[in-house]
mmCIF file of C-alpha atoms in Angstrom:
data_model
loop_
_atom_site.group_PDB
_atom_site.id
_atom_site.type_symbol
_atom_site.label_atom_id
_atom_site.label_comp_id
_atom_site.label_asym_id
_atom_site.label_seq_id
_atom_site.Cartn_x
_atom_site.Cartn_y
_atom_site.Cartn_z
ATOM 1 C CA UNK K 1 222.731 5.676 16.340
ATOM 2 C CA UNK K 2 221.341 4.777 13.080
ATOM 3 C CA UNK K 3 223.955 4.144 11.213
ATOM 4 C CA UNK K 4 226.477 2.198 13.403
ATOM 5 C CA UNK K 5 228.982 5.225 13.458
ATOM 6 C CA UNK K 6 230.827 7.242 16.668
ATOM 7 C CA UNK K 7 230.166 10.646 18.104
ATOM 8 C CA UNK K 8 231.707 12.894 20.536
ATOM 9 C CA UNK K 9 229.497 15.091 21.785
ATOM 10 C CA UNK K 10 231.675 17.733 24.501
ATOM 11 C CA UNK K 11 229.947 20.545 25.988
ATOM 12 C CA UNK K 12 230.340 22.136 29.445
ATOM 13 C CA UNK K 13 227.506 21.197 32.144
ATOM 14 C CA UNK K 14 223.977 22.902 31.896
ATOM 15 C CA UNK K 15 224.281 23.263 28.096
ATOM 16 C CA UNK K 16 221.450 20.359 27.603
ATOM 17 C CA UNK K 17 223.786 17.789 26.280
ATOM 18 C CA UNK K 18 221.271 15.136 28.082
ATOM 19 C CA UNK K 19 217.981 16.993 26.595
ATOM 20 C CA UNK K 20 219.607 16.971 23.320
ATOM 21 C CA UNK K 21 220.660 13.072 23.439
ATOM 22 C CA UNK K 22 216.733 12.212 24.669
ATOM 23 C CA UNK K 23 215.356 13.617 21.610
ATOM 24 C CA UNK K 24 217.842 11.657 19.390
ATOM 25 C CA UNK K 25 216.939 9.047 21.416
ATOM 26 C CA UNK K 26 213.175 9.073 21.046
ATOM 27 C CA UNK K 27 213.467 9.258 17.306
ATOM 28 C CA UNK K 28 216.304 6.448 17.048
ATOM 29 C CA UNK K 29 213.457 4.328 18.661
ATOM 30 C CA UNK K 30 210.751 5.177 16.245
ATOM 31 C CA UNK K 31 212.907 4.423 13.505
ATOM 32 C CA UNK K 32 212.940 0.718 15.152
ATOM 33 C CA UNK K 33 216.721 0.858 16.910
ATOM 34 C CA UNK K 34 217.354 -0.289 20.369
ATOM 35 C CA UNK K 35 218.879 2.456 22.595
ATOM 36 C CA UNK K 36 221.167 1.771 26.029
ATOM 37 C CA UNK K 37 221.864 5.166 27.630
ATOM 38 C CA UNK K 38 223.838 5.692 30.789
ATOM 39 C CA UNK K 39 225.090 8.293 32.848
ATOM 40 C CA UNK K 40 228.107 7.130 33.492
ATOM 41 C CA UNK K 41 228.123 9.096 37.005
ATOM 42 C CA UNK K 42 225.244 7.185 38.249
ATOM 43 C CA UNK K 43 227.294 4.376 39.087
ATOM 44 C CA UNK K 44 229.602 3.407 41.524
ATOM 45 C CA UNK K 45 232.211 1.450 39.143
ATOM 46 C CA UNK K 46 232.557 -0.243 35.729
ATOM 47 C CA UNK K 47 231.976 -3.533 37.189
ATOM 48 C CA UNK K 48 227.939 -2.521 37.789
ATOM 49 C CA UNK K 49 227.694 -0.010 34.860
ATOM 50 C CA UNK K 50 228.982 -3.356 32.534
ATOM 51 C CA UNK K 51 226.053 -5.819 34.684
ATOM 52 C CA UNK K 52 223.470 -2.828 33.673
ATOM 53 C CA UNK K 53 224.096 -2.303 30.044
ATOM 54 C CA UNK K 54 224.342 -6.600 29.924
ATOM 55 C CA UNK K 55 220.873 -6.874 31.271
ATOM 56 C CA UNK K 56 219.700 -4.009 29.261
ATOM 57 C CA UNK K 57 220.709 -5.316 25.836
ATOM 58 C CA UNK K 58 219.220 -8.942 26.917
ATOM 59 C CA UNK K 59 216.048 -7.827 28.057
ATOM 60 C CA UNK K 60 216.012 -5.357 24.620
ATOM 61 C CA UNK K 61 216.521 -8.377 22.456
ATOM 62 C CA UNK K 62 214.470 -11.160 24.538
ATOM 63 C CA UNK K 63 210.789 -11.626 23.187
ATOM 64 C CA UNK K 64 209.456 -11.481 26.717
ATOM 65 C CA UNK K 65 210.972 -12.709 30.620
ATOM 66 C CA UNK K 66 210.681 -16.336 29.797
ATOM 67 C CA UNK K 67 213.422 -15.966 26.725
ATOM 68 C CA UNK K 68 215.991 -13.782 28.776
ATOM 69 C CA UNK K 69 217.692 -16.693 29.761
ATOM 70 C CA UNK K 70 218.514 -17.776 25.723
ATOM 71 C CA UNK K 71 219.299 -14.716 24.826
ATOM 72 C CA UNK K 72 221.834 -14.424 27.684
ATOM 73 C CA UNK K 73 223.810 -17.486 26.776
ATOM 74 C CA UNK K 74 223.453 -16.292 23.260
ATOM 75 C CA UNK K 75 225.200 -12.838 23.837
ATOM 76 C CA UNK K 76 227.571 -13.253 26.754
ATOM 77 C CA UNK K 77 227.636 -16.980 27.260
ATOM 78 C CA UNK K 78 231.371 -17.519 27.091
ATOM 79 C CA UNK K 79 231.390 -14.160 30.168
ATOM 80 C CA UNK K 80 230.068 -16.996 32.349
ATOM 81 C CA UNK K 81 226.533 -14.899 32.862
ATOM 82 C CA UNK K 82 224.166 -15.539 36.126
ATOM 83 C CA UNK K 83 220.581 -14.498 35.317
ATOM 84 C CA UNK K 84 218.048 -13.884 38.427
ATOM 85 C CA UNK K 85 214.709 -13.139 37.592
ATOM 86 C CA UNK K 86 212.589 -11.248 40.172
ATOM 87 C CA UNK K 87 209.336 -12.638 40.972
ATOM 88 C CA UNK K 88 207.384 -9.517 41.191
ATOM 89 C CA UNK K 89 208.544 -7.735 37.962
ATOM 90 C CA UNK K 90 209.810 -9.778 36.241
ATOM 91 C CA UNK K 91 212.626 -8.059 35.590
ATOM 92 C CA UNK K 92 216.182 -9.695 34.792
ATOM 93 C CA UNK K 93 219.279 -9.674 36.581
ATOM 94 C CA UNK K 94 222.874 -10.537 35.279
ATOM 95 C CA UNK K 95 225.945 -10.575 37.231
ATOM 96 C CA UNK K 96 229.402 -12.119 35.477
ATOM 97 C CA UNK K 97 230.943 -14.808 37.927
ATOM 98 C CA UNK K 98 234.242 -13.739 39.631
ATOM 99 C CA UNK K 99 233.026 -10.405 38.408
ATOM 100 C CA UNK K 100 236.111 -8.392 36.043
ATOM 101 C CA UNK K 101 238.620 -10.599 37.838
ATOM 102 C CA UNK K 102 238.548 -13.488 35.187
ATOM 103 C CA UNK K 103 238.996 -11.167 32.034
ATOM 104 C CA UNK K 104 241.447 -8.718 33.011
ATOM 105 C CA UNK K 105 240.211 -5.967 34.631
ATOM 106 C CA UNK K 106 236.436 -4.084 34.179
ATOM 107 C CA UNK K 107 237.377 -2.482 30.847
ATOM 108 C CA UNK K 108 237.996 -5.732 29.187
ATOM 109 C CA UNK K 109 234.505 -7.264 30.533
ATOM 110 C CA UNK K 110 232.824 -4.029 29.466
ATOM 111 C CA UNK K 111 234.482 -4.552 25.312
ATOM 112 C CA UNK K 112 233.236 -8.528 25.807
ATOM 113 C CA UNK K 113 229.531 -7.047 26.991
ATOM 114 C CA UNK K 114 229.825 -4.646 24.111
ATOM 115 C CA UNK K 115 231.337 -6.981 21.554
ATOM 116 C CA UNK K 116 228.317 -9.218 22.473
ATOM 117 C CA UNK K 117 225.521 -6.697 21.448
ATOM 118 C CA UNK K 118 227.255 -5.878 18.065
ATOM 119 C CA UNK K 119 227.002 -9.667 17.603
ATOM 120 C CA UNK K 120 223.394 -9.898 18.386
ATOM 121 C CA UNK K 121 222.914 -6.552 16.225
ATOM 122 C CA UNK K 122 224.354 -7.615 13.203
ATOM 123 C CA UNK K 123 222.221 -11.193 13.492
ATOM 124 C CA UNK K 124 218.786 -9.867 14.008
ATOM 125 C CA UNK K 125 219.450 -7.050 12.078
ATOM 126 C CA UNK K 126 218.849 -4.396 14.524
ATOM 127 C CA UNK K 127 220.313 -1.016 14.646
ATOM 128 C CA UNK K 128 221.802 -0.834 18.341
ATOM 129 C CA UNK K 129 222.584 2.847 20.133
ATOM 130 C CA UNK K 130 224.574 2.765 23.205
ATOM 131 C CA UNK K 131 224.813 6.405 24.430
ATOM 132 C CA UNK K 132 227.483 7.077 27.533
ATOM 133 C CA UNK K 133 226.804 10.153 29.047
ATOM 134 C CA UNK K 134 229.650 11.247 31.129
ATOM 135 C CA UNK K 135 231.828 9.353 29.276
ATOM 136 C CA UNK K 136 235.156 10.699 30.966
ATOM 137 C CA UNK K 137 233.823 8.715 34.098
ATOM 138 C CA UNK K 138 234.994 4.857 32.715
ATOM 139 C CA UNK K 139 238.186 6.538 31.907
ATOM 140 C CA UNK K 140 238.962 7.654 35.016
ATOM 141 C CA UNK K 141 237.171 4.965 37.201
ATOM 142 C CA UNK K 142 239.597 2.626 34.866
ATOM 143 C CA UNK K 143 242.734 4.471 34.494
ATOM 144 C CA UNK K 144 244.345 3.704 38.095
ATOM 145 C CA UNK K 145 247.622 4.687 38.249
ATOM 146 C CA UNK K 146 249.368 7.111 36.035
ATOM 147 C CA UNK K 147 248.909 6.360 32.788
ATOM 148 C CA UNK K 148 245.979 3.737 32.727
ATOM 149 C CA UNK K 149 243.223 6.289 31.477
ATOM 150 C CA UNK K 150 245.418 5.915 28.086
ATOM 151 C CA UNK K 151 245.138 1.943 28.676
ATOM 152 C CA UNK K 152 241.911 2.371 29.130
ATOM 153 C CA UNK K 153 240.711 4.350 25.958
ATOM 154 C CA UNK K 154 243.052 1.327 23.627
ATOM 155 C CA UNK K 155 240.847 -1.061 25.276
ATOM 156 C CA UNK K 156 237.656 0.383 24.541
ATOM 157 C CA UNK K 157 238.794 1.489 21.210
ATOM 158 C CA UNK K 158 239.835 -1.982 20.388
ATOM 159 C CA UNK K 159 235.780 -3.079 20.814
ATOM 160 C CA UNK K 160 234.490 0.103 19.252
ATOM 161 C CA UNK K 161 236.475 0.512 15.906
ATOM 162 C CA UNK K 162 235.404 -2.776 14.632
ATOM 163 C CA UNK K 163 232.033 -2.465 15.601
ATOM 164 C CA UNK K 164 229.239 -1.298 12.292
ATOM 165 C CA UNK K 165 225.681 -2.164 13.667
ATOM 166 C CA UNK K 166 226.270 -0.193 16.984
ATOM 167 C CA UNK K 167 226.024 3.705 17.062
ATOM 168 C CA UNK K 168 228.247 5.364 20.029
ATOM 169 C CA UNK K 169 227.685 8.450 21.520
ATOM 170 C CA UNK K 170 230.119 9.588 23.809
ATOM 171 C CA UNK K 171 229.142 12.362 25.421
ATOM 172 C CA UNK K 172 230.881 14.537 28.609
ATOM 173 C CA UNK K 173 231.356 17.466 30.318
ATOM 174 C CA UNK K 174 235.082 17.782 31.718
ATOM 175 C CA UNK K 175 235.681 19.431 28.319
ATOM 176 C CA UNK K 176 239.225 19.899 28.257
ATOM 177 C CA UNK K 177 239.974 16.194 28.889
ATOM 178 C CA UNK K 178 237.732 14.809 26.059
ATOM 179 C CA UNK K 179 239.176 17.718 23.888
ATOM 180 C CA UNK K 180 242.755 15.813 24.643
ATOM 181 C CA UNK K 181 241.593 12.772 24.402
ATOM 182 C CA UNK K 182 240.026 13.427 21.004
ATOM 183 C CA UNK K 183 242.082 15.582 19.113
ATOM 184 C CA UNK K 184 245.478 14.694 20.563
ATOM 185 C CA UNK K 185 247.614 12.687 17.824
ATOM 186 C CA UNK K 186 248.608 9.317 18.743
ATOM 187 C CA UNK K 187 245.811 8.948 21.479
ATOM 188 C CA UNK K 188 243.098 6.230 20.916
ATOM 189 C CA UNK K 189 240.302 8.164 20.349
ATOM 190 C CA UNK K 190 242.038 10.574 17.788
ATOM 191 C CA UNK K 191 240.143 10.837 14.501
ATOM 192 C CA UNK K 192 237.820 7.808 15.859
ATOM 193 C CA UNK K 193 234.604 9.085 14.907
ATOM 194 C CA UNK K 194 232.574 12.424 14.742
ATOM 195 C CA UNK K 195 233.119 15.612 17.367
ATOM 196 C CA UNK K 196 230.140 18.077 18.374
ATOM 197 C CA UNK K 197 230.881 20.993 20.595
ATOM 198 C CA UNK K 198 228.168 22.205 22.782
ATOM 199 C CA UNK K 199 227.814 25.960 22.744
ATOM 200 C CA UNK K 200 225.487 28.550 23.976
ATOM 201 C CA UNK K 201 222.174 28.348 22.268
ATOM 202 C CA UNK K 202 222.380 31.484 19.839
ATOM 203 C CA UNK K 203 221.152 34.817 21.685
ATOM 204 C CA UNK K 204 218.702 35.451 18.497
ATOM 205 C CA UNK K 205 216.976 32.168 19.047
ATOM 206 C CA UNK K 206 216.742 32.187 22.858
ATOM 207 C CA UNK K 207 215.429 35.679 23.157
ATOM 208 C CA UNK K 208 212.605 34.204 20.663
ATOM 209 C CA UNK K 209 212.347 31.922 23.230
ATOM 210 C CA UNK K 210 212.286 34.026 26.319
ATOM 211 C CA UNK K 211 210.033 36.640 24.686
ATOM 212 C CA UNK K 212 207.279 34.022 23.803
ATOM 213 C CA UNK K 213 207.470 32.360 27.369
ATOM 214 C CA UNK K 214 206.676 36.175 29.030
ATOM 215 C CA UNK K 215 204.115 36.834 25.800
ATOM 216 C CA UNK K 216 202.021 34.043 26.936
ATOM 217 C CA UNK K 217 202.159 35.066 31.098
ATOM 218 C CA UNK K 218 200.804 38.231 29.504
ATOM 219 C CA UNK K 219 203.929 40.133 30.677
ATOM 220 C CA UNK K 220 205.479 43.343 28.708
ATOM 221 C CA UNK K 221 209.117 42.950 27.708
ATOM 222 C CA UNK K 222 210.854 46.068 28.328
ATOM 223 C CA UNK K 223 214.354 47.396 26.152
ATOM 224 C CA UNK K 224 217.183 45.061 27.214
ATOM 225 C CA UNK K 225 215.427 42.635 29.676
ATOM 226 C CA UNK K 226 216.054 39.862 27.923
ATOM 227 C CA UNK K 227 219.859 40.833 27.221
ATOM 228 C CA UNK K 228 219.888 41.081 30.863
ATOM 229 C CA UNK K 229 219.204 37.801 31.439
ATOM 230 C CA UNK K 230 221.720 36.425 28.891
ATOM 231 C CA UNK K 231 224.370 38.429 30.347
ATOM 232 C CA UNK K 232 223.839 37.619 34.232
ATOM 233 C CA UNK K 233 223.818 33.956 32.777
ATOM 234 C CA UNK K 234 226.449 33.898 30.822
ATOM 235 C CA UNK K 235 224.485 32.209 28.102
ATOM 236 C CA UNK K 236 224.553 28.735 30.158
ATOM 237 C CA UNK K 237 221.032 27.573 29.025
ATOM 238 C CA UNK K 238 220.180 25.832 32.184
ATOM 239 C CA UNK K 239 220.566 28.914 34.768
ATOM 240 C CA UNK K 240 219.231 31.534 31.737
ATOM 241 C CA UNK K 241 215.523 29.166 32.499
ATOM 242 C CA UNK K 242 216.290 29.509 36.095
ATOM 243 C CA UNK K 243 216.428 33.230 35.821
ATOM 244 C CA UNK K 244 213.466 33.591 33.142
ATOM 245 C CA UNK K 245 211.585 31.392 35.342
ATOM 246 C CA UNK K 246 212.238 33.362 38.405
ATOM 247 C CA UNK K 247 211.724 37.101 36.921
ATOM 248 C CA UNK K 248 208.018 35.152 35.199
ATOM 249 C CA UNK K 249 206.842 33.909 38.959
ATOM 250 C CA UNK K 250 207.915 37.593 40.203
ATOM 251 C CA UNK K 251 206.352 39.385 37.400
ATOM 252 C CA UNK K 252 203.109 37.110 37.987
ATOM 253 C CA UNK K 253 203.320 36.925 41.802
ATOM 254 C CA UNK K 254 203.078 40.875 42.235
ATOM 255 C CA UNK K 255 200.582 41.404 40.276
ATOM 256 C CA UNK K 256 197.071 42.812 42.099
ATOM 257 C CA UNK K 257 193.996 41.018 41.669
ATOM 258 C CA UNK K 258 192.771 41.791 37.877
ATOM 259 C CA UNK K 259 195.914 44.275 37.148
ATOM 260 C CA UNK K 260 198.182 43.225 34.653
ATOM 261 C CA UNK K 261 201.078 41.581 35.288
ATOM 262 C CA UNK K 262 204.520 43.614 36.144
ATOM 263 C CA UNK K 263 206.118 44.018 33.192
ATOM 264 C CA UNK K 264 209.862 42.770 32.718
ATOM 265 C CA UNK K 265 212.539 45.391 33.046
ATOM 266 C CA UNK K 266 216.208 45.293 33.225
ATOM 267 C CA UNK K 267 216.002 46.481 37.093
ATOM 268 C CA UNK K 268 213.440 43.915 38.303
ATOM 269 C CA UNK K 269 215.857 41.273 36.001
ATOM 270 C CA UNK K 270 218.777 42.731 38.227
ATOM 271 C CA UNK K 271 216.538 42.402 41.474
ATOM 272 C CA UNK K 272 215.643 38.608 41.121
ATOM 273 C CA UNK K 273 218.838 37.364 39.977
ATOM 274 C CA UNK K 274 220.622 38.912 43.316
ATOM 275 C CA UNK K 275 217.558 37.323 45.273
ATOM 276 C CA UNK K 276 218.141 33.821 42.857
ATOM 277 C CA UNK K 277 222.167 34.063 43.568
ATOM 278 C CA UNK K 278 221.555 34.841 47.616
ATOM 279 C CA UNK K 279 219.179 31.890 47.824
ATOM 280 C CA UNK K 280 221.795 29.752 47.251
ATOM 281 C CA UNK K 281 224.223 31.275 49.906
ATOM 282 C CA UNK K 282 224.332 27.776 52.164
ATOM 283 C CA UNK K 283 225.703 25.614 49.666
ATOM 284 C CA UNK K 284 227.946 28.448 47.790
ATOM 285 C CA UNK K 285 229.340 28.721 51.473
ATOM 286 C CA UNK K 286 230.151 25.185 51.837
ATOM 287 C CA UNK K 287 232.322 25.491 48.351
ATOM 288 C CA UNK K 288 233.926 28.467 49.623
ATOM 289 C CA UNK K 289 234.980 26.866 53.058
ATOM 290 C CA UNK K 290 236.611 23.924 51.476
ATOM 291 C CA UNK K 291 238.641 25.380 49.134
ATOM 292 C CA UNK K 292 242.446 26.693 49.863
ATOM 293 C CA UNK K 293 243.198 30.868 50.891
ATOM 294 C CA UNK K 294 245.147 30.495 47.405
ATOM 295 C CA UNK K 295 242.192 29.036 45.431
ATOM 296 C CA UNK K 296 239.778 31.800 46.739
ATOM 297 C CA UNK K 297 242.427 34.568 45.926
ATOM 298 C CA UNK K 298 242.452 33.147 42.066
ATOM 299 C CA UNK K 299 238.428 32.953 42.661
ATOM 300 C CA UNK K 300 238.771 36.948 43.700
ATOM 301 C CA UNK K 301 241.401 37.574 40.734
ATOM 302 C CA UNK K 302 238.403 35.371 38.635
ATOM 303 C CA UNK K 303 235.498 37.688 39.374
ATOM 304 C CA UNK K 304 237.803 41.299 38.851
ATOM 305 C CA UNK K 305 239.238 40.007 35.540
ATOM 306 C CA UNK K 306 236.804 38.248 33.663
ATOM 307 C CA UNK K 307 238.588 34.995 33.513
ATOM 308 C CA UNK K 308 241.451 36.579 30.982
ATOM 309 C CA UNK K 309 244.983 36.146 31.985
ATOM 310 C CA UNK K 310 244.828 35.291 35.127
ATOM 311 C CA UNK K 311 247.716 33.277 35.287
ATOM 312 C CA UNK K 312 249.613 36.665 34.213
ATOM 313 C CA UNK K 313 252.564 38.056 35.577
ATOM 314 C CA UNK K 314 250.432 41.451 36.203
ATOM 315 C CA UNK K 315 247.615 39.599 38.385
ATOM 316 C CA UNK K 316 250.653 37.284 40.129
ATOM 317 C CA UNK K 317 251.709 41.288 41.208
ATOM 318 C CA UNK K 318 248.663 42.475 42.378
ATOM 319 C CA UNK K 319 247.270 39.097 44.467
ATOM 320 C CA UNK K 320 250.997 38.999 45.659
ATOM 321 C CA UNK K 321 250.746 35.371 44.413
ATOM 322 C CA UNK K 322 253.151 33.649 42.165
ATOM 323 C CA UNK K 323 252.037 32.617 39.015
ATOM 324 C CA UNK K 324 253.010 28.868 39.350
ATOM 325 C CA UNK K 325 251.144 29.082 42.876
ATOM 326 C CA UNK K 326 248.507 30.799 40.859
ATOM 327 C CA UNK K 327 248.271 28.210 37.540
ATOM 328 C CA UNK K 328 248.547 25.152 40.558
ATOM 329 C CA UNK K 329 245.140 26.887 42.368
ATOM 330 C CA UNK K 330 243.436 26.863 38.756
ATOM 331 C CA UNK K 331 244.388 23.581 37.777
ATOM 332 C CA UNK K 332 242.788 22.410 40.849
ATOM 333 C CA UNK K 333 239.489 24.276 40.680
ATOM 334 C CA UNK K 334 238.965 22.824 37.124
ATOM 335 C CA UNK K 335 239.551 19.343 38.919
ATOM 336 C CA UNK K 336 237.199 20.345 41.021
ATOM 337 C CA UNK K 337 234.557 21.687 38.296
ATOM 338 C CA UNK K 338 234.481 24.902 39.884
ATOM 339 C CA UNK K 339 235.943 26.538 36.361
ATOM 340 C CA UNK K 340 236.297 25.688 33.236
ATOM 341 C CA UNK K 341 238.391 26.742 30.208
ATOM 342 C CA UNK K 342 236.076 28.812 27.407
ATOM 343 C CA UNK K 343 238.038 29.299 24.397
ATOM 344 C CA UNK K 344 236.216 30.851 21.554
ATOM 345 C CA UNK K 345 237.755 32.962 18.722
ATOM 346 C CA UNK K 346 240.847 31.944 19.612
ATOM 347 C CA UNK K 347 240.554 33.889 23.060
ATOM 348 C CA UNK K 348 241.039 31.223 26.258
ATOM 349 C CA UNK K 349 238.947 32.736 29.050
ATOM 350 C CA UNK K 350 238.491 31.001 32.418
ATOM 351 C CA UNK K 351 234.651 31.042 33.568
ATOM 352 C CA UNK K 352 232.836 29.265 36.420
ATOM 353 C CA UNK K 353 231.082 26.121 35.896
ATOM 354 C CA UNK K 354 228.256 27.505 37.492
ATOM 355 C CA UNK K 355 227.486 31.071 36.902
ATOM 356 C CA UNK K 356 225.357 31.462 39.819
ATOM 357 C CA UNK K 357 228.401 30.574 42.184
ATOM 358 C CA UNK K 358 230.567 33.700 40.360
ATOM 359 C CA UNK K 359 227.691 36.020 40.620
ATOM 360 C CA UNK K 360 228.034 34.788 44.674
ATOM 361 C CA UNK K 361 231.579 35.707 45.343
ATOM 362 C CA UNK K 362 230.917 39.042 43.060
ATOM 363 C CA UNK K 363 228.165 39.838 45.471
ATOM 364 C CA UNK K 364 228.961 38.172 48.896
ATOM 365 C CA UNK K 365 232.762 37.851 48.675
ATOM 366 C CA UNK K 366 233.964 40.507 46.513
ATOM 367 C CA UNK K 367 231.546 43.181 46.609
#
């Protein structure tokens, strides 16, 4: 953000690629830098997402309401801008008459917007971030038919490259696809600026962690609680808090007046993650229910195999499925960010997005 350069930041969901962008944020704005962060999935098409960031960077650079108006026609002025001001909050408004129409399409206005605040950057000498979470989302809100997500990244690239008083942070989730889109020679964003992977936190460091959370409920840590919780997990930070937080309340909650709390042992850890994962049985069922008899049978094939070769000639044989029926079901759950691909040490592994939804068809489906 600092220093005007580009970063990829890929991780699977729930690994606290959002907490980890805040606290580069916060620090990016002590050092004096104006930061514009979107989720990308918050909004309903580029056309609004480009109107946002606009009034964002004008209200960022304005010295008060009464100058938004300047700096408007200073930074987009030749987008045709219309500022509305509203009377209670004073808060700005711009909207881009004739909308995306007049420039192309919404990836073009969104370079203009963007070529704008590098502009105003580089003459009031102010570092600029602009942080896109979700990033994937313009691609594929802009790519249209076959084909146009690669249209799409040469546009923005075209903006971005030249840009050196702007950070970019590009961060997403559908891992695979920004993996392609990154690495992939001959694609736009190949070798265009810095890649960060988004892994499990390290066990060594979370069970620290863990161990001082229960410490200061006062709660004993038996052998292999902790490892426990890791494991049922899967190391996804976001459900391992879940879980912690859920075995803490038990631990705390059954405790008799004055007695010290429960302590923490592998079997209650066992206990409150099948409560945790049967909690969520109403919306796990909804999942279920609107997915295909084949995609539940690779679900089934998911949950006995671990997620390694399952598009194998030996599970086609025993799911009486083909393997190209079999690869087409998979496919289409990792559309659906039901799985994901793992690959680490050079072993590919197929896992669910959400842990707590495999522990569900372990326990509900495929006992």
């Amino acid at each position: 953000m600092l220093e005007g350069g580009k970063l990829f930041l890929i991780g699977p969901r729930r690994y606290g690629k959002t907490s980890i962008i805040r606290v580069a944020e916060l620090r990016a704005i002590e050092a004096g830098a104006v930061v514009l962060r979107y989720d990308v999935s918050a909004f309903p098409g580029i056309d609004v997402l480009t109107a946002r960031i606009a009034t964002d960077a004008a209200a960022a650079f304005a010295a008060g309401t009464d100058r938004v108006v300047q700096v408007v026609k200073s930074l987009f002025g030749g987008l045709r801008p219309t500022v509305s001001v509203d009377v209670n909050s004073g808060a700005p408004t711009i909207t881009f008459d004739g909308g995306s129409v007049g420039r192309g399409g919404p990836v073009p206005l969104l370079a203009d917007v963007l070529n704008g605040i590098e502009s105003a950057a580089m003459k009031r000498k102010r570092r600029v971030g602009v942080v896109f979470d979700e990033f994937q989302e313009i691609v594929e809100m802009g790519g249209g038919a076959e084909g146009g997500g690669e249209k799409v990244e040469q546009q923005i690239r075209a903006a971005v490259q030249r840009h050196k008083h702007v950070g970019y942070i590009f961060a997403g989730s559908k891992t695979q696809m920004l993996i392609e889109m990154t690495t992939t020679h001959g694609r736009a964003f190949f070798n265009l600026g810095d890649k960060r992977f988004i892994g499990p936190v390290p066990r060594t460091d979370f069970s620290a962690l863990l161990e001082r959370g229960f410490t200061m409920g006062k709660i004993k840590v038996a052998d292999g609680a902790l490892g426990t919780i890791l494991d049922l997990a899967e190391d996804v930070p976001y459900t391992v808090q879940l879980l912690a937080r859920a075995c803490w309340d038990t631990c705390r909650a059954t405790t008799p007046m004055g007695a010290a709390p429960v302590p923490l042992t592998v079997a209650l850890v066992t206990q409150v993650h099948a409560r945790v994962v049967r909690e969520y049985d109403a919306s796990f069922s909804i999942v279920w229910d609107g997915i295909t008899l084949t995609q539940r049978t690779a679900l089934r094939a998911l949950v006995q195999t671990g997620g390694v070769g399952l598009a194998s000639a030996e599970v086609s044989r025993r799911y009486k499925v083909s393997v190209s029926t079999l690869r087409t079901a998979l496919i289409s759950l990792k559309q659906q960010g039901i799985l994901r691909d793992d690959r680490s040490f050079g072993v590919a592994q197929t896992r669910f997005e959400d842990p707590l939804f495999g522990a569900w068809v372990r326990l509900v489906i495929n006992p």
